[in-house]
mmCIF file of C-alpha atoms and ligand atoms in Angstrom:
data_model
loop_
_atom_site.group_PDB
_atom_site.id
_atom_site.type_symbol
_atom_site.label_atom_id
_atom_site.label_comp_id
_atom_site.label_asym_id
_atom_site.label_seq_id
_atom_site.Cartn_x
_atom_site.Cartn_y
_atom_site.Cartn_z
ATOM 1 C CA MET A 253 -76.008 97.901 -10.415
ATOM 2 C CA LYS A 254 -76.569 94.573 -12.159
ATOM 3 C CA ARG A 255 -79.812 94.925 -14.110
ATOM 4 C CA ILE A 256 -81.997 97.800 -15.362
ATOM 5 C CA GLY A 257 -85.354 98.032 -17.119
ATOM 6 C CA ILE A 258 -86.146 100.293 -20.040
ATOM 7 C CA LEU A 259 -89.515 101.303 -21.635
ATOM 8 C CA THR A 260 -90.902 103.510 -24.278
ATOM 9 C CA ALA A 261 -94.055 105.526 -23.581
ATOM 10 C CA GLY A 262 -96.347 108.132 -25.224
ATOM 11 C CA GLY A 263 -96.385 108.715 -29.117
ATOM 12 C CA ASP A 264 -93.488 107.207 -30.990
ATOM 13 C CA THR A 265 -90.682 109.064 -32.777
ATOM 14 C CA PRO A 266 -88.167 107.823 -35.329
ATOM 15 C CA ALA A 267 -85.259 107.832 -32.756
ATOM 16 C CA LEU A 268 -86.569 105.573 -29.897
ATOM 17 C CA ASN A 269 -84.521 102.568 -31.069
ATOM 18 C CA ALA A 270 -81.560 104.808 -31.241
ATOM 19 C CA THR A 271 -82.021 105.664 -27.498
ATOM 20 C CA ILE A 272 -82.534 102.017 -26.519
ATOM 21 C CA ALA A 273 -79.464 101.058 -28.580
ATOM 22 C CA GLY A 274 -77.392 103.913 -26.779
ATOM 23 C CA ALA A 275 -78.479 102.763 -23.439
ATOM 24 C CA VAL A 276 -77.764 99.016 -24.243
ATOM 25 C CA GLU A 277 -74.265 99.939 -25.613
ATOM 26 C CA ARG A 278 -73.423 101.835 -22.470
ATOM 27 C CA ALA A 279 -74.760 98.931 -20.265
ATOM 28 C CA ASN A 280 -72.730 96.426 -22.251
ATOM 29 C CA GLN A 281 -69.593 98.430 -21.393
ATOM 30 C CA LEU A 282 -70.590 98.552 -17.712
ATOM 31 C CA ARG A 283 -71.607 94.881 -17.641
ATOM 32 C CA ILE A 284 -75.206 95.645 -16.718
ATOM 33 C CA GLU A 285 -78.087 93.496 -17.991
ATOM 34 C CA VAL A 286 -80.993 95.377 -19.659
ATOM 35 C CA ILE A 287 -84.542 94.102 -19.679
ATOM 36 C CA GLY A 288 -86.826 95.697 -22.431
ATOM 37 C CA LEU A 289 -90.387 96.192 -21.041
ATOM 38 C CA ILE A 290 -92.980 95.850 -23.702
ATOM 39 C CA LYS A 291 -95.769 98.472 -24.286
ATOM 40 C CA GLY A 292 -94.732 101.077 -21.800
ATOM 41 C CA TYR A 293 -96.520 101.384 -18.483
ATOM 42 C CA SER A 294 -99.476 99.511 -19.567
ATOM 43 C CA GLY A 295 -97.419 96.495 -20.501
ATOM 44 C CA LEU A 296 -96.109 96.457 -16.968
ATOM 45 C CA LEU A 297 -99.494 96.205 -15.591
ATOM 46 C CA ASN A 298 -100.439 93.246 -17.702
ATOM 47 C CA PRO A 299 -98.687 90.034 -16.546
ATOM 48 C CA GLU A 300 -99.341 88.435 -20.016
ATOM 49 C CA VAL A 301 -97.223 91.080 -21.664
ATOM 50 C CA PRO A 302 -93.670 89.534 -21.778
ATOM 51 C CA HIS A 303 -90.286 91.316 -21.458
ATOM 52 C CA VAL A 304 -87.101 90.840 -23.568
ATOM 53 C CA HIS A 305 -83.393 90.592 -22.713
ATOM 54 C CA LEU A 306 -81.865 93.154 -24.848
ATOM 55 C CA ASN A 307 -78.221 92.239 -24.145
ATOM 56 C CA PRO A 308 -77.723 88.487 -23.329
ATOM 57 C CA LEU A 309 -73.995 88.037 -22.511
ATOM 58 C CA PHE A 310 -73.578 91.746 -22.665
ATOM 59 C CA GLN A 311 -74.087 91.830 -26.466
ATOM 60 C CA SER A 312 -77.029 93.762 -28.039
ATOM 61 C CA ILE A 313 -79.554 91.574 -29.737
ATOM 62 C CA PRO A 314 -79.669 91.792 -33.509
ATOM 63 C CA GLU A 315 -83.134 93.134 -33.735
ATOM 64 C CA LEU A 316 -81.919 96.371 -32.064
ATOM 65 C CA ASP A 317 -81.055 98.575 -34.942
ATOM 66 C CA ALA A 318 -80.466 102.295 -33.960
ATOM 67 C CA ALA A 319 -81.337 103.405 -37.534
ATOM 68 C CA ARG A 320 -84.697 101.864 -37.477
ATOM 69 C CA GLY A 321 -87.679 104.051 -36.833
ATOM 70 C CA GLY A 322 -90.393 103.307 -34.189
ATOM 71 C CA THR A 323 -89.572 101.189 -31.009
ATOM 72 C CA ILE A 324 -88.888 97.554 -30.893
ATOM 73 C CA LEU A 325 -90.461 97.727 -27.333
ATOM 74 C CA GLY A 326 -93.844 99.129 -28.376
ATOM 75 C CA ALA A 327 -95.346 102.102 -26.749
ATOM 76 C CA SER A 328 -98.651 103.041 -25.187
ATOM 77 C CA ARG A 329 -100.083 106.270 -23.921
ATOM 78 C CA ASP A 330 -101.204 104.856 -20.569
ATOM 79 C CA TYR A 331 -99.491 106.414 -17.456
ATOM 80 C CA VAL A 332 -99.648 105.631 -13.874
ATOM 81 C CA SER A 333 -101.238 108.253 -11.622
ATOM 82 C CA ALA A 334 -99.315 109.419 -8.511
ATOM 83 C CA ASP A 335 -102.580 108.873 -6.444
ATOM 84 C CA ASP A 336 -103.281 105.342 -7.547
ATOM 85 C CA ARG A 337 -101.335 103.396 -4.867
ATOM 86 C CA GLU A 338 -102.671 100.110 -5.935
ATOM 87 C CA THR A 339 -101.507 100.446 -9.572
ATOM 88 C CA ILE A 340 -98.107 101.842 -8.455
ATOM 89 C CA GLU A 341 -97.621 98.814 -6.187
ATOM 90 C CA ARG A 342 -98.327 96.398 -9.115
ATOM 91 C CA VAL A 343 -95.891 98.194 -11.390
ATOM 92 C CA VAL A 344 -93.248 98.185 -8.765
ATOM 93 C CA SER A 345 -93.765 94.583 -7.663
ATOM 94 C CA ARG A 346 -93.370 93.453 -11.432
ATOM 95 C CA LEU A 347 -90.152 95.388 -11.697
ATOM 96 C CA ASN A 348 -88.938 93.762 -8.415
ATOM 97 C CA ARG A 349 -89.870 90.402 -9.549
ATOM 98 C CA LEU A 350 -87.745 91.080 -12.714
ATOM 99 C CA GLY A 351 -84.794 91.990 -10.558
ATOM 100 C CA VAL A 352 -84.581 95.477 -11.974
ATOM 101 C CA GLU A 353 -82.549 97.929 -9.793
ATOM 102 C CA GLY A 354 -83.358 100.968 -11.988
ATOM 103 C CA LEU A 355 -85.580 102.028 -14.731
ATOM 104 C CA ILE A 356 -84.976 104.216 -17.846
ATOM 105 C CA CYS A 357 -88.235 105.724 -19.322
ATOM 106 C CA ILE A 358 -87.961 107.006 -22.827
ATOM 107 C CA GLY A 359 -90.786 109.662 -23.158
ATOM 108 C CA GLY A 360 -91.962 113.204 -23.045
ATOM 109 C CA ASP A 361 -93.834 115.339 -20.412
ATOM 110 C CA GLY A 362 -96.579 112.552 -19.956
ATOM 111 C CA THR A 363 -94.022 109.919 -19.282
ATOM 112 C CA LEU A 364 -92.145 112.184 -16.950
ATOM 113 C CA ASN A 365 -95.311 112.863 -14.975
ATOM 114 C CA GLY A 366 -96.096 109.109 -14.996
ATOM 115 C CA MET A 367 -92.564 108.332 -13.685
ATOM 116 C CA GLN A 368 -93.249 110.588 -10.671
ATOM 117 C CA ALA A 369 -95.516 107.750 -9.299
ATOM 118 C CA ILE A 370 -92.815 105.027 -9.309
ATOM 119 C CA CYS A 371 -89.629 107.040 -8.607
ATOM 120 C CA GLU A 372 -90.053 106.867 -4.807
ATOM 121 C CA SER A 373 -89.894 103.066 -4.889
ATOM 122 C CA LEU A 374 -87.165 102.703 -7.743
ATOM 123 C CA PRO A 375 -84.421 104.744 -9.117
ATOM 124 C CA THR A 376 -85.811 106.275 -12.488
ATOM 125 C CA VAL A 377 -84.328 108.308 -15.177
ATOM 126 C CA LEU A 378 -86.175 109.924 -18.255
ATOM 127 C CA ALA A 379 -84.381 109.792 -21.595
ATOM 128 C CA PRO A 380 -86.425 112.540 -23.316
ATOM 129 C CA LYS A 381 -88.064 112.244 -26.731
ATOM 130 C CA THR A 382 -90.884 113.940 -28.597
ATOM 131 C CA ILE A 383 -91.318 115.083 -32.161
ATOM 132 C CA ASP A 384 -93.192 118.105 -30.764
ATOM 133 C CA ASN A 385 -89.991 119.432 -29.035
ATOM 134 C CA ASP A 386 -92.294 120.719 -26.241
ATOM 135 C CA LEU A 387 -90.695 119.040 -23.139
ATOM 136 C CA GLY A 388 -91.346 121.546 -20.385
ATOM 137 C CA LEU A 389 -87.563 121.877 -19.681
ATOM 138 C CA ASN A 390 -86.595 123.655 -22.916
ATOM 139 C CA TYR A 391 -85.706 127.040 -23.727
ATOM 140 C CA ALA A 392 -84.559 129.235 -20.918
ATOM 141 C CA ASP A 393 -86.307 132.661 -21.667
ATOM 142 C CA GLU A 394 -88.592 135.215 -20.326
ATOM 143 C CA PRO A 395 -92.255 134.243 -20.083
ATOM 144 C CA SER A 396 -93.592 133.782 -23.489
ATOM 145 C CA GLU A 397 -95.762 136.554 -24.773
ATOM 146 C CA PHE A 398 -97.683 133.679 -26.563
ATOM 147 C CA SER A 399 -98.706 132.352 -23.069
ATOM 148 C CA ARG A 400 -100.506 135.574 -22.349
ATOM 149 C CA VAL A 401 -104.208 135.100 -21.723
ATOM 150 C CA PRO A 402 -106.740 138.102 -21.574
ATOM 151 C CA ASP A 403 -107.496 139.125 -17.919
ATOM 152 C CA GLU A 404 -109.670 142.197 -17.374
ATOM 153 C CA GLN A 405 -108.891 142.274 -13.777
ATOM 154 C CA SER A 406 -105.256 142.851 -14.404
ATOM 155 C CA PRO A 407 -104.140 146.543 -15.122
ATOM 156 C CA LYS A 408 -102.150 145.265 -18.135
ATOM 157 C CA GLY A 409 -105.189 143.524 -19.637
ATOM 158 C CA TYR A 410 -103.520 140.207 -19.578
ATOM 159 C CA ARG A 411 -101.783 137.713 -17.446
ATOM 160 C CA TYR A 412 -99.541 134.660 -18.143
ATOM 161 C CA THR A 413 -100.667 131.050 -17.874
ATOM 162 C CA LYS A 414 -99.789 129.521 -14.569
ATOM 163 C CA ALA A 415 -97.513 127.020 -16.291
ATOM 164 C CA GLU A 416 -95.600 129.653 -17.895
ATOM 165 C CA GLU A 417 -95.225 131.682 -14.732
ATOM 166 C CA ARG A 418 -93.812 128.637 -12.969
ATOM 167 C CA ARG A 419 -91.500 127.918 -15.766
ATOM 168 C CA PHE A 420 -90.142 131.409 -15.646
ATOM 169 C CA GLU A 421 -89.259 130.857 -11.913
ATOM 170 C CA LEU A 422 -87.254 127.875 -12.881
ATOM 171 C CA GLU A 423 -83.484 128.237 -13.132
ATOM 172 C CA GLU A 424 -82.913 124.709 -14.222
ATOM 173 C CA MET A 425 -84.353 125.309 -17.713
ATOM 174 C CA VAL A 426 -82.124 124.104 -20.490
ATOM 175 C CA ASN A 427 -81.915 124.371 -24.198
ATOM 176 C CA PHE A 428 -81.793 121.305 -26.378
ATOM 177 C CA ALA A 429 -83.897 119.686 -28.905
ATOM 178 C CA THR A 430 -85.757 116.486 -28.158
ATOM 179 C CA PRO A 431 -84.886 113.374 -30.172
ATOM 180 C CA GLY A 432 -87.499 112.885 -32.992
ATOM 181 C CA TYR A 433 -87.918 116.570 -33.543
ATOM 182 C CA ALA A 434 -85.196 117.004 -36.114
ATOM 183 C CA THR A 435 -86.425 114.092 -38.208
ATOM 184 C CA SER A 436 -90.013 115.200 -38.178
ATOM 185 C CA VAL A 437 -88.904 118.760 -39.189
ATOM 186 C CA PHE A 438 -86.781 117.130 -42.041
ATOM 187 C CA VAL A 439 -89.932 115.247 -43.214
ATOM 188 C CA ALA A 440 -92.203 118.329 -42.921
ATOM 189 C CA ALA A 441 -89.821 120.753 -44.689
ATOM 190 C CA GLN A 442 -89.299 118.182 -47.525
ATOM 191 C CA ASN A 443 -93.021 117.957 -47.935
ATOM 192 C CA VAL A 444 -93.349 121.756 -48.136
ATOM 193 C CA GLN A 445 -90.669 121.849 -50.778
ATOM 194 C CA ARG A 446 -92.277 119.008 -52.826
ATOM 195 C CA ILE A 447 -95.732 120.640 -52.611
ATOM 196 C CA ARG A 448 -94.478 123.887 -53.778
ATOM 197 C CA THR A 449 -93.331 122.653 -57.238
ATOM 198 C CA THR A 450 -96.857 121.205 -57.919
ATOM 199 C CA ALA A 451 -98.633 124.286 -56.475
ATOM 200 C CA GLU A 452 -96.425 126.397 -58.659
ATOM 201 C CA SER A 453 -97.098 124.397 -61.809
ATOM 202 C CA HIS A 454 -100.861 124.612 -61.431
ATOM 203 C CA ARG A 455 -100.954 128.089 -59.799
ATOM 204 C CA ARG A 456 -102.702 126.712 -56.606
ATOM 205 C CA ILE A 457 -102.637 127.434 -52.939
ATOM 206 C CA ALA A 458 -101.505 124.597 -50.787
ATOM 207 C CA VAL A 459 -102.225 124.446 -47.013
ATOM 208 C CA ILE A 460 -100.091 121.956 -45.216
ATOM 209 C CA GLU A 461 -100.883 120.832 -41.711
ATOM 210 C CA VAL A 462 -98.223 119.551 -39.445
ATOM 211 C CA MET A 463 -98.180 118.133 -35.959
ATOM 212 C CA GLY A 464 -96.959 119.445 -32.703
ATOM 213 C CA ARG A 465 -100.046 119.594 -30.439
ATOM 214 C CA ASP A 466 -100.030 123.147 -28.928
ATOM 215 C CA CYS A 467 -96.462 123.864 -29.671
ATOM 216 C CA GLY A 468 -95.415 125.464 -33.010
ATOM 217 C CA MET A 469 -91.830 124.077 -33.080
ATOM 218 C CA ILE A 470 -92.377 121.644 -35.943
ATOM 219 C CA ALA A 471 -94.267 124.244 -38.008
ATOM 220 C CA LEU A 472 -91.567 126.669 -37.459
ATOM 221 C CA GLY A 473 -89.012 124.139 -38.473
ATOM 222 C CA THR A 474 -90.640 123.841 -41.851
ATOM 223 C CA ALA A 475 -89.029 127.350 -42.622
ATOM 224 C CA PHE A 476 -86.162 125.136 -43.931
ATOM 225 C CA GLY A 477 -88.562 124.196 -46.782
ATOM 226 C CA GLN A 478 -89.421 127.918 -47.275
ATOM 227 C CA PRO A 479 -93.198 127.957 -47.199
ATOM 228 C CA ASP A 480 -94.655 131.390 -47.775
ATOM 229 C CA MET A 481 -96.512 131.531 -44.440
ATOM 230 C CA ILE A 482 -96.292 129.645 -41.172
ATOM 231 C CA LEU A 483 -99.114 129.646 -38.666
ATOM 232 C CA VAL A 484 -98.414 128.477 -35.083
ATOM 233 C CA PRO A 485 -100.623 127.769 -32.088
ATOM 234 C CA GLU A 486 -98.914 130.425 -30.046
ATOM 235 C CA VAL A 487 -100.034 133.363 -32.249
ATOM 236 C CA PRO A 488 -103.707 133.599 -32.655
ATOM 237 C CA VAL A 489 -104.921 133.423 -36.235
ATOM 238 C CA ASP A 490 -106.395 136.550 -37.715
ATOM 239 C CA PRO A 491 -108.284 135.397 -40.726
ATOM 240 C CA GLU A 492 -108.298 138.888 -42.239
ATOM 241 C CA ALA A 493 -104.519 139.147 -42.047
ATOM 242 C CA VAL A 494 -104.060 135.598 -43.564
ATOM 243 C CA VAL A 495 -106.172 136.594 -46.575
ATOM 244 C CA THR A 496 -104.421 140.050 -47.050
ATOM 245 C CA ARG A 497 -100.985 138.204 -46.885
ATOM 246 C CA VAL A 498 -102.029 135.432 -49.320
ATOM 247 C CA LEU A 499 -103.366 138.084 -51.728
ATOM 248 C CA GLU A 500 -99.859 139.775 -51.572
ATOM 249 C CA ILE A 501 -98.205 136.532 -52.200
ATOM 250 C CA LEU A 502 -100.393 135.543 -55.267
ATOM 251 C CA ASP A 503 -99.907 138.902 -56.543
ATOM 252 C CA CYS A 504 -96.104 138.323 -56.830
ATOM 253 C CA GLN A 505 -95.895 134.675 -57.603
ATOM 254 C CA LYS A 506 -99.378 133.256 -58.565
ATOM 255 C CA HIS A 507 -99.218 130.409 -56.103
ATOM 256 C CA ALA A 508 -98.725 130.112 -52.237
ATOM 257 C CA VAL A 509 -97.647 127.520 -49.832
ATOM 258 C CA ILE A 510 -98.873 127.841 -46.231
ATOM 259 C CA CYS A 511 -97.774 125.674 -43.376
ATOM 260 C CA VAL A 512 -100.257 125.424 -40.476
ATOM 261 C CA SER A 513 -99.674 123.775 -37.128
ATOM 262 C CA GLU A 514 -102.460 121.343 -36.056
ATOM 263 C CA GLY A 515 -103.095 123.410 -32.819
ATOM 264 C CA ILE A 516 -103.500 126.804 -34.196
ATOM 265 C CA LYS A 517 -105.998 128.841 -32.216
ATOM 266 C CA ASP A 518 -108.368 131.783 -32.855
ATOM 267 C CA ALA A 519 -108.312 135.156 -30.969
ATOM 268 C CA GLN A 520 -110.403 133.458 -28.077
ATOM 269 C CA GLY A 521 -107.934 130.634 -27.908
ATOM 270 C CA HIS A 522 -110.226 127.950 -29.280
ATOM 271 C CA ASN A 523 -108.617 125.413 -31.455
ATOM 272 C CA PHE A 524 -109.039 126.604 -34.916
ATOM 273 C CA GLY A 525 -109.354 123.342 -36.581
ATOM 274 C CA ALA A 526 -111.080 121.103 -34.023
ATOM 275 C CA VAL A 527 -114.647 122.162 -34.818
ATOM 276 C CA ARG A 528 -114.885 125.393 -36.747
ATOM 277 C CA THR A 529 -118.345 126.634 -37.798
ATOM 278 C CA VAL A 530 -118.343 128.775 -40.878
ATOM 279 C CA LYS A 531 -121.760 130.029 -42.092
ATOM 280 C CA ASP A 532 -122.816 129.577 -45.579
ATOM 281 C CA PRO A 533 -126.169 130.339 -47.185
ATOM 282 C CA ALA A 534 -127.451 126.819 -46.467
ATOM 283 C CA GLY A 535 -126.661 127.042 -42.693
ATOM 284 C CA ASN A 536 -123.826 125.966 -40.503
ATOM 285 C CA ILE A 537 -121.025 123.857 -41.810
ATOM 286 C CA GLN A 538 -118.282 122.224 -39.508
ATOM 287 C CA TYR A 539 -114.785 121.760 -40.788
ATOM 288 C CA SER A 540 -112.265 119.537 -39.170
ATOM 289 C CA GLY A 541 -108.726 120.098 -39.217
ATOM 290 C CA ALA A 542 -106.546 123.277 -39.005
ATOM 291 C CA ALA A 543 -105.595 123.107 -42.609
ATOM 292 C CA GLU A 544 -109.098 122.443 -43.724
ATOM 293 C CA ALA A 545 -110.502 125.450 -41.684
ATOM 294 C CA VAL A 546 -107.718 127.731 -43.274
ATOM 295 C CA LYS A 547 -108.536 126.422 -46.680
ATOM 296 C CA GLN A 548 -112.350 127.179 -46.214
ATOM 297 C CA ILE A 549 -111.552 130.756 -45.255
ATOM 298 C CA LEU A 550 -109.416 131.146 -48.325
ATOM 299 C CA VAL A 551 -112.021 129.597 -50.617
ATOM 300 C CA GLU A 552 -114.766 131.950 -49.223
ATOM 301 C CA GLN A 553 -112.536 135.086 -49.150
ATOM 302 C CA ILE A 554 -110.534 134.833 -52.282
ATOM 303 C CA GLY A 555 -111.390 131.710 -54.044
ATOM 304 C CA ASP A 556 -114.074 133.316 -56.388
ATOM 305 C CA ALA A 557 -112.172 136.317 -57.179
ATOM 306 C CA PHE A 558 -108.824 134.666 -57.712
ATOM 307 C CA PHE A 559 -109.780 131.241 -59.216
ATOM 308 C CA THR A 560 -113.276 130.776 -60.409
ATOM 309 C CA ARG A 561 -113.573 133.983 -62.343
ATOM 310 C CA LYS A 562 -110.195 133.885 -63.849
ATOM 311 C CA ARG A 563 -109.887 130.079 -64.356
ATOM 312 C CA ARG A 564 -113.260 128.795 -65.534
ATOM 313 C CA ASN A 565 -112.278 125.138 -65.613
ATOM 314 C CA GLU A 566 -111.019 124.902 -62.141
ATOM 315 C CA SER A 567 -113.112 125.292 -58.867
ATOM 316 C CA ALA A 568 -111.731 127.279 -55.996
ATOM 317 C CA ASP A 569 -112.156 124.057 -53.982
ATOM 318 C CA ALA A 570 -109.648 122.249 -56.171
ATOM 319 C CA ALA A 571 -107.285 125.178 -56.693
ATOM 320 C CA ILE A 572 -106.810 125.616 -52.863
ATOM 321 C CA PHE A 573 -106.030 122.264 -51.514
ATOM 322 C CA CYS A 574 -104.891 120.958 -48.092
ATOM 323 C CA ARG A 575 -102.871 118.113 -46.788
ATOM 324 C CA LYS A 576 -102.162 116.738 -43.450
ATOM 325 C CA ILE A 577 -98.632 115.352 -43.426
ATOM 326 C CA GLY A 578 -99.791 113.175 -40.576
ATOM 327 C CA HIS A 579 -97.668 110.211 -39.188
ATOM 328 C CA THR A 580 -95.105 110.372 -41.883
ATOM 329 C CA GLN A 581 -93.646 112.899 -39.503
ATOM 330 C CA ARG A 582 -93.240 110.201 -36.855
ATOM 331 C CA GLY A 583 -92.299 107.297 -39.003
ATOM 332 C CA GLY A 584 -89.319 105.945 -40.818
ATOM 333 C CA ARG A 585 -85.669 106.152 -40.192
ATOM 334 C CA PRO A 586 -84.138 108.981 -37.860
ATOM 335 C CA ILE A 587 -81.929 111.506 -39.482
ATOM 336 C CA ARG A 588 -78.348 111.302 -38.282
ATOM 337 C CA PHE A 589 -78.542 114.219 -35.881
ATOM 338 C CA ASP A 590 -81.480 112.601 -33.996
ATOM 339 C CA ARG A 591 -79.775 109.264 -33.915
ATOM 340 C CA PHE A 592 -76.767 110.864 -32.413
ATOM 341 C CA GLN A 593 -78.578 112.793 -29.834
ATOM 342 C CA ALA A 594 -80.873 109.860 -28.977
ATOM 343 C CA SER A 595 -78.201 107.375 -28.463
ATOM 344 C CA GLN A 596 -76.201 109.920 -26.333
ATOM 345 C CA LEU A 597 -79.172 110.439 -24.115
ATOM 346 C CA GLY A 598 -79.684 106.679 -23.843
ATOM 347 C CA GLY A 599 -76.037 106.098 -22.705
ATOM 348 C CA GLU A 600 -76.357 109.120 -20.312
ATOM 349 C CA ALA A 601 -79.498 107.721 -18.740
ATOM 350 C CA VAL A 602 -77.500 104.607 -17.721
ATOM 351 C CA ASP A 603 -74.780 106.683 -16.265
ATOM 352 C CA LEU A 604 -77.197 108.665 -14.226
ATOM 353 C CA LEU A 605 -78.653 105.477 -12.773
ATOM 354 C CA VAL A 606 -75.274 104.102 -11.944
ATOM 355 C CA GLU A 607 -74.369 107.378 -10.314
ATOM 356 C CA GLY A 608 -77.353 106.699 -8.034
ATOM 357 C CA ARG A 609 -79.593 109.545 -9.385
ATOM 358 C CA HIS A 610 -83.285 109.219 -8.693
ATOM 359 C CA ASN A 611 -85.933 110.827 -10.833
ATOM 360 C CA TYR A 612 -83.524 112.563 -13.222
ATOM 361 C CA VAL A 613 -83.833 113.809 -16.853
ATOM 362 C CA ALA A 614 -80.888 113.197 -19.171
ATOM 363 C CA THR A 615 -80.131 116.122 -21.420
ATOM 364 C CA LEU A 616 -77.566 117.031 -24.001
ATOM 365 C CA GLN A 617 -76.944 120.640 -24.677
ATOM 366 C CA TYR A 618 -74.790 122.482 -27.119
ATOM 367 C CA ARG A 619 -72.802 125.005 -25.189
ATOM 368 C CA ASP A 620 -69.568 126.748 -25.528
ATOM 369 C CA GLY A 621 -68.717 125.058 -28.620
ATOM 370 C CA GLY A 622 -69.413 121.478 -27.515
ATOM 371 C CA PHE A 623 -71.943 119.131 -26.251
ATOM 372 C CA VAL A 624 -72.504 118.851 -22.575
ATOM 373 C CA HIS A 625 -74.272 116.197 -20.723
ATOM 374 C CA GLU A 626 -76.336 117.386 -17.816
ATOM 375 C CA GLY A 627 -78.850 115.579 -15.598
ATOM 376 C CA ILE A 628 -81.698 117.492 -14.256
ATOM 377 C CA ASP A 629 -83.411 116.678 -11.009
ATOM 378 C CA ALA A 630 -87.069 116.236 -11.891
ATOM 379 C CA SER A 631 -88.214 116.058 -8.154
ATOM 380 C CA ARG A 632 -87.288 119.745 -7.805
ATOM 381 C CA LEU A 633 -89.561 120.536 -10.929
ATOM 382 C CA ARG A 634 -92.321 118.224 -9.613
ATOM 383 C CA ASP A 635 -92.192 119.733 -6.100
ATOM 384 C CA ARG A 636 -92.399 123.279 -7.445
ATOM 385 C CA TRP A 637 -94.883 122.716 -10.234
ATOM 386 C CA GLY A 638 -96.805 119.609 -9.327
ATOM 387 C CA VAL A 639 -97.142 118.688 -12.964
ATOM 388 C CA ILE A 640 -94.568 119.199 -15.739
ATOM 389 C CA HIS A 641 -96.355 120.966 -18.696
ATOM 390 C CA ALA A 642 -95.481 120.906 -22.300
ATOM 391 C CA ARG A 643 -93.973 124.186 -23.318
ATOM 392 C CA PRO A 644 -95.001 126.665 -25.986
ATOM 393 C CA LEU A 645 -92.683 128.643 -28.241
ATOM 394 C CA SER A 646 -90.928 131.652 -26.789
ATOM 395 C CA ARG A 647 -91.514 135.022 -28.327
ATOM 396 C CA SER A 648 -87.765 135.640 -28.990
ATOM 397 C CA PHE A 649 -87.297 132.190 -30.403
ATOM 398 C CA TYR A 650 -90.153 132.759 -32.817
ATOM 399 C CA ASP A 651 -88.960 136.319 -33.835
ATOM 400 C CA GLU A 652 -85.498 134.977 -34.521
ATOM 401 C CA ALA A 653 -86.763 132.217 -36.640
ATOM 402 C CA ARG A 654 -89.096 134.463 -38.655
ATOM 403 C CA PHE A 655 -88.379 135.023 -42.229
ATOM 404 C CA ARG A 656 -89.883 136.780 -45.256
ATOM 405 C CA PRO A 657 -90.025 135.193 -48.669
ATOM 406 C CA SER A 658 -87.827 137.269 -51.115
HETATM 407 O O1 F6P B 210 -97.044 114.079 -29.409
HETATM 408 C C1 F6P B 210 -96.722 113.573 -30.623
HETATM 409 C C2 F6P B 210 -97.920 113.655 -31.615
HETATM 410 O O2 F6P B 210 -97.403 113.242 -32.880
HETATM 411 C C3 F6P B 210 -98.474 115.179 -31.669
HETATM 412 O O3 F6P B 210 -97.805 115.897 -32.581
HETATM 413 C C4 F6P B 210 -99.881 114.755 -32.249
HETATM 414 O O4 F6P B 210 -100.829 115.639 -31.867
HETATM 415 C C5 F6P B 210 -100.172 113.373 -31.538
HETATM 416 O O5 F6P B 210 -98.916 112.828 -31.182
HETATM 417 C C6 F6P B 210 -100.846 112.411 -32.315
HETATM 418 O O6 F6P B 210 -101.057 111.291 -31.644
HETATM 419 P P1 F6P B 210 -101.657 110.004 -32.160
HETATM 420 O O7 F6P B 210 -100.775 109.408 -33.249
HETATM 421 O O8 F6P B 210 -101.774 109.045 -30.949
HETATM 422 O O9 F6P B 210 -102.920 110.312 -32.660
#
């Protein structure tokens, strides 16, 4: 193999450049040229979007700094559909014109599904990444209790989602954290710790919202910053229970820090923060955002009793505040663990291509006291599932991670 291509797709993470650098370093050792494809799959479709040579004379270009966040290649959320023959042909003929003999896609579940469209025409390997840590290959476990959906027809009163049932059948499931996750947890946990001191000083309630789509891994990771309560999408939010617990916390420490995942749901499975209607005397009000919705419940249920009556100079609306940490979770430098993992996966992706693997996923697992590289055949997953889904938390993982403030 003389020349390979590499692209980054989907939402960025702080560790993308580390994966690119790991791949280029391994390619340098093997004397393989690496072409960087700009702006993911969408860049490939636009002839005006250029490509870059990442290792002329088998030396990495100076712009490629593994410690720098984001991606020097740019990313987009456009994917190629497996049914769109014309687009697939355009992508493949661009790669052929570039003389690329294999392709490394750095991405998550969306990228892996997009890769299915081109892997028949060209060897492709996924180097995984996502801050959400929800790649559908993670966490070998029994079906997640969180994936139960009410079903009156079933004698048990519930069934598992299709994706979860399929995942359970799958013996290839592996256990590893995707690059980007550790850094985003680090940032989120630090935010929780920082917000605590100000909440404590002013005797306030802080509601912090973290990313993660429908997976609570980032929220759960903020346990390192010791919030008083964590709400995750996999466990339906019971407003009454939240209020009771917050009152207990206030009783013992006069302030509270709550971390909520952006994807939290109500008992009916509706997104709690997308559009939540809470009735007030003037009619219906719509709140957007998970943290904002939780804040409003607290303002209505305990704001008056706890703040307004006791502290005449501060409204409940100010004393209960919410913050979205937002894209700071995806930005900036990767922490060392992410950088290590990401660059290892980049190097492994090159090795998998050189071994002649088609449609593989590079993984790095911690097993038996050491790191184990293991490629996973994505075609088997595709043939069995059709589509590779993002994965929610598993019940046992959640239970292990649960903690109570002392
Ligand atoms: O998938 C990564 C992620 O950061 C999610 O946690 C979040 O829901 C989403 O991307 C935000 O995407 P964007 O930055 O495109 O709005």
